[in-house]
Coordinates of N, CA and C in Angstrom, one line a residue:
X1 N 8.6 146.0 136.9 CA 9.2 145.8 135.2 C 8.2 147.7 134.9
X2 N 9.2 148.7 134.6 CA 8.4 149.5 134.5 C 7.6 149.9 132.7
X3 N 6.5 150.4 132.5 CA 5.4 150.7 131.9 C 6.8 150.2 130.7
X4 N 6.0 149.8 129.1 CA 6.4 150.3 128.2 C 7.0 151.7 127.7
X5 N 6.4 152.3 127.9 CA 6.2 154.0 127.8 C 7.8 154.5 128.3
X6 N 7.3 154.2 129.7 CA 8.5 154.3 130.8 C 10.3 153.9 130.4
X7 N 10.3 152.9 129.3 CA 11.3 152.5 129.0 C 12.1 153.4 128.7
X8 N 13.4 153.2 129.2 CA 14.7 153.8 128.1 C 16.0 152.9 127.7
X9 N 16.3 152.2 126.6 CA 17.0 151.6 126.2 C 17.1 152.2 125.6
X10 N 18.5 151.3 124.9 CA 19.3 151.4 123.6 C 18.5 152.3 122.6
X11 N 17.2 151.6 122.3 CA 16.9 152.2 121.5 C 15.9 153.9 121.2
X12 N 16.2 154.0 122.6 CA 15.6 155.0 123.2 C 16.4 156.5 123.1
X13 N 18.0 156.4 122.8 CA 18.9 157.3 122.9 C 19.8 157.0 121.7
X14 N 20.6 158.2 121.3 CA 21.3 158.4 120.4 C 22.2 158.4 121.0
X15 N 23.6 157.7 120.1 CA 25.1 157.0 120.8 C 26.0 157.2 119.8
X16 N 25.7 157.2 118.5 CA 26.6 157.1 117.0 C 26.7 158.6 117.3
X17 N 28.3 158.7 117.0 CA 28.3 160.4 116.5 C 27.6 160.6 115.5
X18 N 27.4 160.0 114.6 CA 26.7 160.4 113.1 C 25.2 160.7 113.2
X19 N 24.7 160.4 114.4 CA 23.5 160.6 115.1 C 23.6 161.7 116.1
X20 N 24.3 162.2 116.1 CA 24.5 163.6 116.8 C 24.7 164.2 115.7
X21 N 25.5 164.2 114.9 CA 25.9 164.7 113.6 C 24.6 166.0 113.3
X22 N 24.1 164.3 112.7 CA 22.8 164.3 111.8 C 22.1 166.2 112.4
X23 N 21.4 165.3 113.7 CA 20.9 166.2 114.5 C 21.3 167.7 115.1
X24 N 22.5 167.5 115.4 CA 22.9 169.1 115.2 C 22.8 170.1 113.6
X25 N 23.3 168.7 112.8 CA 23.0 169.9 111.7 C 21.6 170.3 110.8
X26 N 20.9 169.3 110.9 CA 19.3 169.7 110.6 C 18.4 169.9 111.6
X27 N 19.2 169.8 112.6 CA 17.6 169.9 114.3 C 17.3 172.2 113.8
X28 N 16.0 171.8 114.5 CA 15.2 173.3 114.6 C 15.9 173.4 116.6
X29 N 16.5 174.9 116.5 CA 16.3 175.0 117.6 C 15.7 175.5 118.7
X30 N 16.2 175.3 120.3 CA 14.7 175.7 121.0 C 16.0 175.9 122.1
X31 N 15.7 177.7 123.1 CA 16.3 177.5 123.9 C 15.7 177.9 125.2
X32 N 16.7 177.5 126.6 CA 15.7 178.0 127.5 C 17.4 178.3 128.2
X33 N 17.2 179.0 129.5 CA 18.3 179.1 130.0 C 19.4 178.0 130.7
X34 N 19.2 177.1 130.5 CA 20.2 176.2 131.0 C 20.4 175.1 129.8
X35 N 19.5 174.9 128.8 CA 19.7 174.5 127.7 C 19.9 174.9 126.4
X36 N 20.2 173.9 125.4 CA 19.7 173.9 123.8 C 19.4 173.1 123.7
X37 N 17.8 173.1 123.0 CA 17.4 171.8 122.6 C 17.1 171.9 120.9
X38 N 17.7 170.6 120.3 CA 17.9 170.6 119.4 C 16.8 169.4 118.8
X39 N 15.6 169.5 117.7 CA 14.7 168.5 117.3 C 15.0 168.6 115.9
X40 N 14.9 166.8 115.5 CA 15.4 166.7 114.0 C 14.5 165.6 113.8
X41 N 13.7 165.4 112.4 CA 13.6 164.0 112.2 C 14.4 162.8 112.1
X42 N 13.9 161.6 112.6 CA 15.0 161.1 112.5 C 14.9 160.2 110.7
X43 N 15.8 159.3 110.5 CA 15.8 158.9 108.9 C 14.2 157.8 109.1
X44 N 14.2 157.6 108.1 CA 12.8 156.5 107.8 C 13.9 155.6 109.0
X45 N 12.5 154.1 108.5 CA 11.5 154.1 109.1 C 11.4 154.7 110.4
X46 N 10.5 155.7 111.0 CA 10.1 156.5 112.2 C 10.1 155.0 113.3
X47 N 10.4 156.1 114.1 CA 10.7 155.4 116.0 C 10.2 156.1 116.7
X48 N 10.1 156.0 118.1 CA 9.7 156.9 119.3 C 10.9 157.4 119.5
X49 N 10.6 158.5 120.0 CA 11.5 159.8 120.0 C 13.1 159.0 120.9
X50 N 14.1 159.9 120.4 CA 15.3 159.2 120.8 C 15.6 160.3 121.8
X51 N 16.6 160.4 122.8 CA 17.2 161.8 123.1 C 19.4 161.2 122.9
X52 N 19.3 162.2 123.1 CA 21.2 162.3 123.1 C 21.3 163.3 124.2
X53 N 22.4 163.8 124.8 CA 23.0 164.6 125.7 C 24.3 165.3 125.7
X54 N 24.5 166.3 125.3 CA 25.9 166.3 125.0 C 26.3 167.4 126.4
X55 N 27.2 166.5 127.2 CA 27.5 167.9 128.7 C 29.2 167.9 128.4
X56 N 29.9 169.4 127.6 CA 31.4 169.8 127.6 C 31.4 169.8 128.6
X57 N 32.8 170.0 128.6 CA 34.0 170.4 129.9 C 34.2 171.8 129.9
X58 N 34.0 171.9 128.8 CA 34.2 173.7 128.8 C 33.7 174.6 128.4
X59 N 31.7 173.8 128.9 CA 30.9 175.0 129.4 C 30.8 174.6 130.9
X60 N 32.1 174.3 131.6 CA 32.5 174.5 133.1 C 31.7 173.3 133.7
X61 N 31.6 172.2 132.8 CA 31.4 171.3 134.3 C 32.5 170.3 134.1
X62 N 33.5 170.4 134.8 CA 35.0 170.3 135.1 C 34.5 168.6 135.5
X63 N 34.3 168.2 136.2 CA 34.0 167.2 137.2 C 33.0 166.0 136.4
X64 N 33.5 164.7 136.2 CA 32.5 163.8 135.8 C 31.0 163.8 136.5
X65 N 31.3 164.1 137.8 CA 30.2 164.1 138.7 C 28.9 164.9 138.4
X66 N 29.3 165.9 137.8 CA 28.6 166.8 137.5 C 28.4 166.8 135.9
X67 N 29.1 166.3 135.6 CA 28.4 166.6 134.0 C 27.7 164.8 134.3
X68 N 27.9 163.8 135.2 CA 26.4 163.0 134.7 C 25.5 163.4 135.1
X69 N 25.6 163.6 136.5 CA 24.2 164.6 136.9 C 23.3 165.4 135.9
X70 N 23.8 166.1 135.1 CA 22.8 166.5 134.3 C 22.2 165.7 133.1
X71 N 23.4 164.7 132.8 CA 22.8 163.9 131.7 C 21.7 162.7 132.5
X72 N 21.8 161.9 133.3 CA 20.4 161.8 134.5 C 19.3 162.4 134.9
X73 N 19.7 163.9 135.1 CA 18.4 164.5 135.0 C 17.6 164.5 134.0
X74 N 18.6 164.8 132.5 CA 18.0 164.9 131.1 C 17.6 164.1 130.6
X75 N 17.6 162.6 131.1 CA 17.1 160.9 130.6 C 16.2 160.8 131.5
X76 N 16.2 161.3 132.7 CA 15.2 160.9 133.7 C 13.8 162.2 133.6
X77 N 14.1 163.2 132.8 CA 13.0 164.4 132.8 C 12.4 163.9 131.3
X78 N 12.9 163.4 130.2 CA 12.6 162.9 128.8 C 12.1 161.5 129.2
X79 N 12.3 160.4 129.9 CA 11.7 159.4 130.3 C 10.2 159.1 130.8
X80 N 10.2 160.5 131.7 CA 8.7 160.0 132.5 C 7.9 161.4 131.4
X81 N 8.3 161.4 130.5 CA 7.5 162.4 129.9 C 7.4 162.4 128.0
X82 N 6.3 161.1 128.2 CA 6.3 160.0 127.1 C 5.7 161.0 125.6
X83 N 5.1 161.8 126.3 CA 4.4 162.8 125.1 C 5.2 164.4 124.6
X84 N 6.2 164.3 125.0 CA 7.3 165.5 124.8 C 7.1 166.0 123.6
X85 N 7.6 165.0 122.5 CA 7.9 164.9 121.3 C 6.8 163.6 120.6
X86 N 6.4 164.0 119.4 CA 5.6 162.7 118.1 C 6.9 161.8 118.0
X87 N 6.3 159.9 117.7 CA 7.3 159.5 117.2 C 7.9 160.3 115.5
X88 N 9.4 159.4 114.9 CA 9.8 160.3 114.8 C 11.1 161.3 114.4
X89 N 11.1 162.1 116.0 CA 11.3 162.7 116.3 C 13.3 162.3 117.2
X90 N 14.1 163.0 117.1 CA 15.2 162.8 118.0 C 15.4 164.4 118.2
X91 N 15.5 164.4 120.1 CA 16.1 164.8 120.7 C 17.3 165.5 121.5
X92 N 18.4 166.6 121.4 CA 19.6 166.3 121.3 C 19.9 167.6 122.5
X93 N 20.0 166.7 123.8 CA 20.1 168.4 124.8 C 21.4 169.0 124.9
X94 N 21.8 170.3 124.1 CA 23.0 170.3 124.8 C 23.0 171.2 126.2
X95 N 23.8 170.9 127.5 CA 24.1 171.6 128.4 C 24.5 173.2 128.7
X96 N 23.9 173.8 129.2 CA 24.3 174.9 129.1 C 25.1 175.4 131.5
X97 N 25.9 176.4 131.5 CA 26.6 176.4 132.6 C 25.6 176.8 133.6
X98 N 25.4 175.8 134.3 CA 24.4 176.5 135.6 C 23.7 175.5 135.7
X99 N 23.6 173.9 134.9 CA 22.5 173.1 134.9 C 22.6 172.0 135.7
X100 N 24.0 171.8 136.1 CA 24.1 171.0 137.5 C 23.3 171.3 138.6
X101 N 23.8 172.5 138.8 CA 22.6 172.9 140.1 C 20.6 172.7 140.2
X102 N 20.6 172.4 138.9 CA 18.9 172.3 139.2 C 18.5 171.5 139.6
X103 N 17.5 170.6 140.0 CA 16.8 169.7 140.5 C 15.6 169.0 139.1
X104 N 15.3 167.9 139.6 CA 14.8 167.2 138.1 C 13.6 168.3 137.9
X105 N 12.6 168.6 139.1 CA 11.9 169.6 138.6 C 12.2 171.0 138.0
X106 N 13.2 171.4 138.5 CA 13.6 172.7 137.4 C 13.7 172.5 136.0
X107 N 14.3 170.9 135.8 CA 14.4 170.9 134.1 C 13.7 170.9 133.4
X108 N 12.3 169.8 134.5 CA 10.9 169.7 133.8 C 10.3 171.0 133.5
X109 N 10.2 172.0 134.8 CA 9.9 173.4 134.5 C 10.7 173.8 133.3
X110 N 12.0 173.9 133.3 CA 12.0 174.9 131.5 C 11.5 174.2 130.9
X111 N 12.0 173.0 130.6 CA 11.6 172.3 129.0 C 9.6 172.5 129.1
X112 N 9.3 172.5 130.5 CA 7.4 172.6 130.6 C 7.5 174.1 129.5
X113 N 8.2 175.2 129.7 CA 8.0 176.5 129.3 C 8.3 176.3 128.2
X114 N 8.7 175.3 127.9 CA 8.9 175.5 126.0 C 8.3 174.6 124.8
X115 N 7.7 174.1 126.0 CA 7.2 172.6 125.1 C 5.8 172.4 123.9
X116 N 5.2 174.2 123.5 CA 4.8 174.0 123.0 C 5.6 174.3 121.9
X117 N 7.0 175.1 121.7 CA 7.6 175.3 120.5 C 8.9 174.2 120.5
X118 N 8.9 173.2 121.4 CA 9.0 172.2 121.1 C 8.4 171.3 119.6
X119 N 7.2 171.4 120.4 CA 6.3 170.2 119.3 C 6.4 170.9 117.8
X120 N 6.0 172.4 118.0 CA 6.0 173.0 116.7 C 7.4 172.4 116.2
X121 N 8.5 172.7 116.6 CA 9.8 172.5 116.2 C 9.8 170.9 115.3
X122 N 9.3 169.9 116.0 CA 9.1 168.9 115.8 C 8.1 168.2 114.3
X123 N 7.5 169.3 114.4 CA 6.3 169.7 113.2 C 7.1 170.2 112.2
X124 N 7.7 171.1 112.6 CA 8.9 171.4 110.9 C 10.0 170.6 110.9
X125 N 10.2 170.0 111.6 CA 11.5 169.4 111.4 C 10.6 168.4 110.4
X126 N 10.2 166.9 111.4 CA 9.6 166.4 110.4 C 9.1 166.7 108.6
X127 N 7.8 168.0 108.4 CA 7.6 168.5 107.5 C 8.9 168.7 106.6
X128 N 10.2 169.5 107.2 CA 11.6 169.3 106.2 C 12.1 167.9 105.9
X129 N 11.6 167.1 106.8 CA 12.3 165.8 106.2 C 11.8 165.1 104.5
X130 N 10.0 165.8 104.7 CA 9.8 165.2 103.9 C 9.4 163.8 103.3
X131 N 10.1 163.0 103.7 CA 10.2 161.4 103.7 C 8.7 161.4 103.6
X132 N 8.5 159.8 102.7 CA 7.0 159.1 103.0 C 6.2 158.9 103.9
X133 N 7.4 158.8 105.0 CA 7.1 158.4 106.3 C 6.8 160.0 107.1
X134 N 6.6 160.8 106.7 CA 7.0 162.1 107.2 C 5.6 162.5 106.1
X135 N 4.6 162.9 106.5 CA 3.3 164.1 105.4 C 4.0 165.3 105.5
X136 N 4.2 166.0 104.3 CA 4.8 168.0 104.7 C 3.4 168.3 105.3
X137 N 3.8 169.0 106.1 CA 2.9 170.0 107.6 C 2.4 171.2 105.8
X138 N 1.2 171.1 106.1 CA 0.1 171.9 105.7 C -0.2 173.3 106.5

């Protein structure tokens, strides 16, 4: 059984269209060569960070094998990096062309390059939400 911090069950995933839409509408963008990462504050109460992955057929992922590979890579990168984002934040990953050709280490390297910016965007998103569970940033 994996440690609780490495678990990746339903509570750690965005699953409903409304959750994706909210994150895409209010999220702060961070770009890498193969991914667009959207960071958005969760509605109250704050929970551990959650992940949603969007892999569109029209972005060049014509086969289910390619789409599922990208989803697995993103989930594994997120799952094994428990301190990537603070509590109360959702991350939506939108795959760009060529992402299916990456190895896990390459995905992790791309995300590591923008880690500082991801954390900054998370703080901004939490401050913009302004709820009592997220104190405004000073």
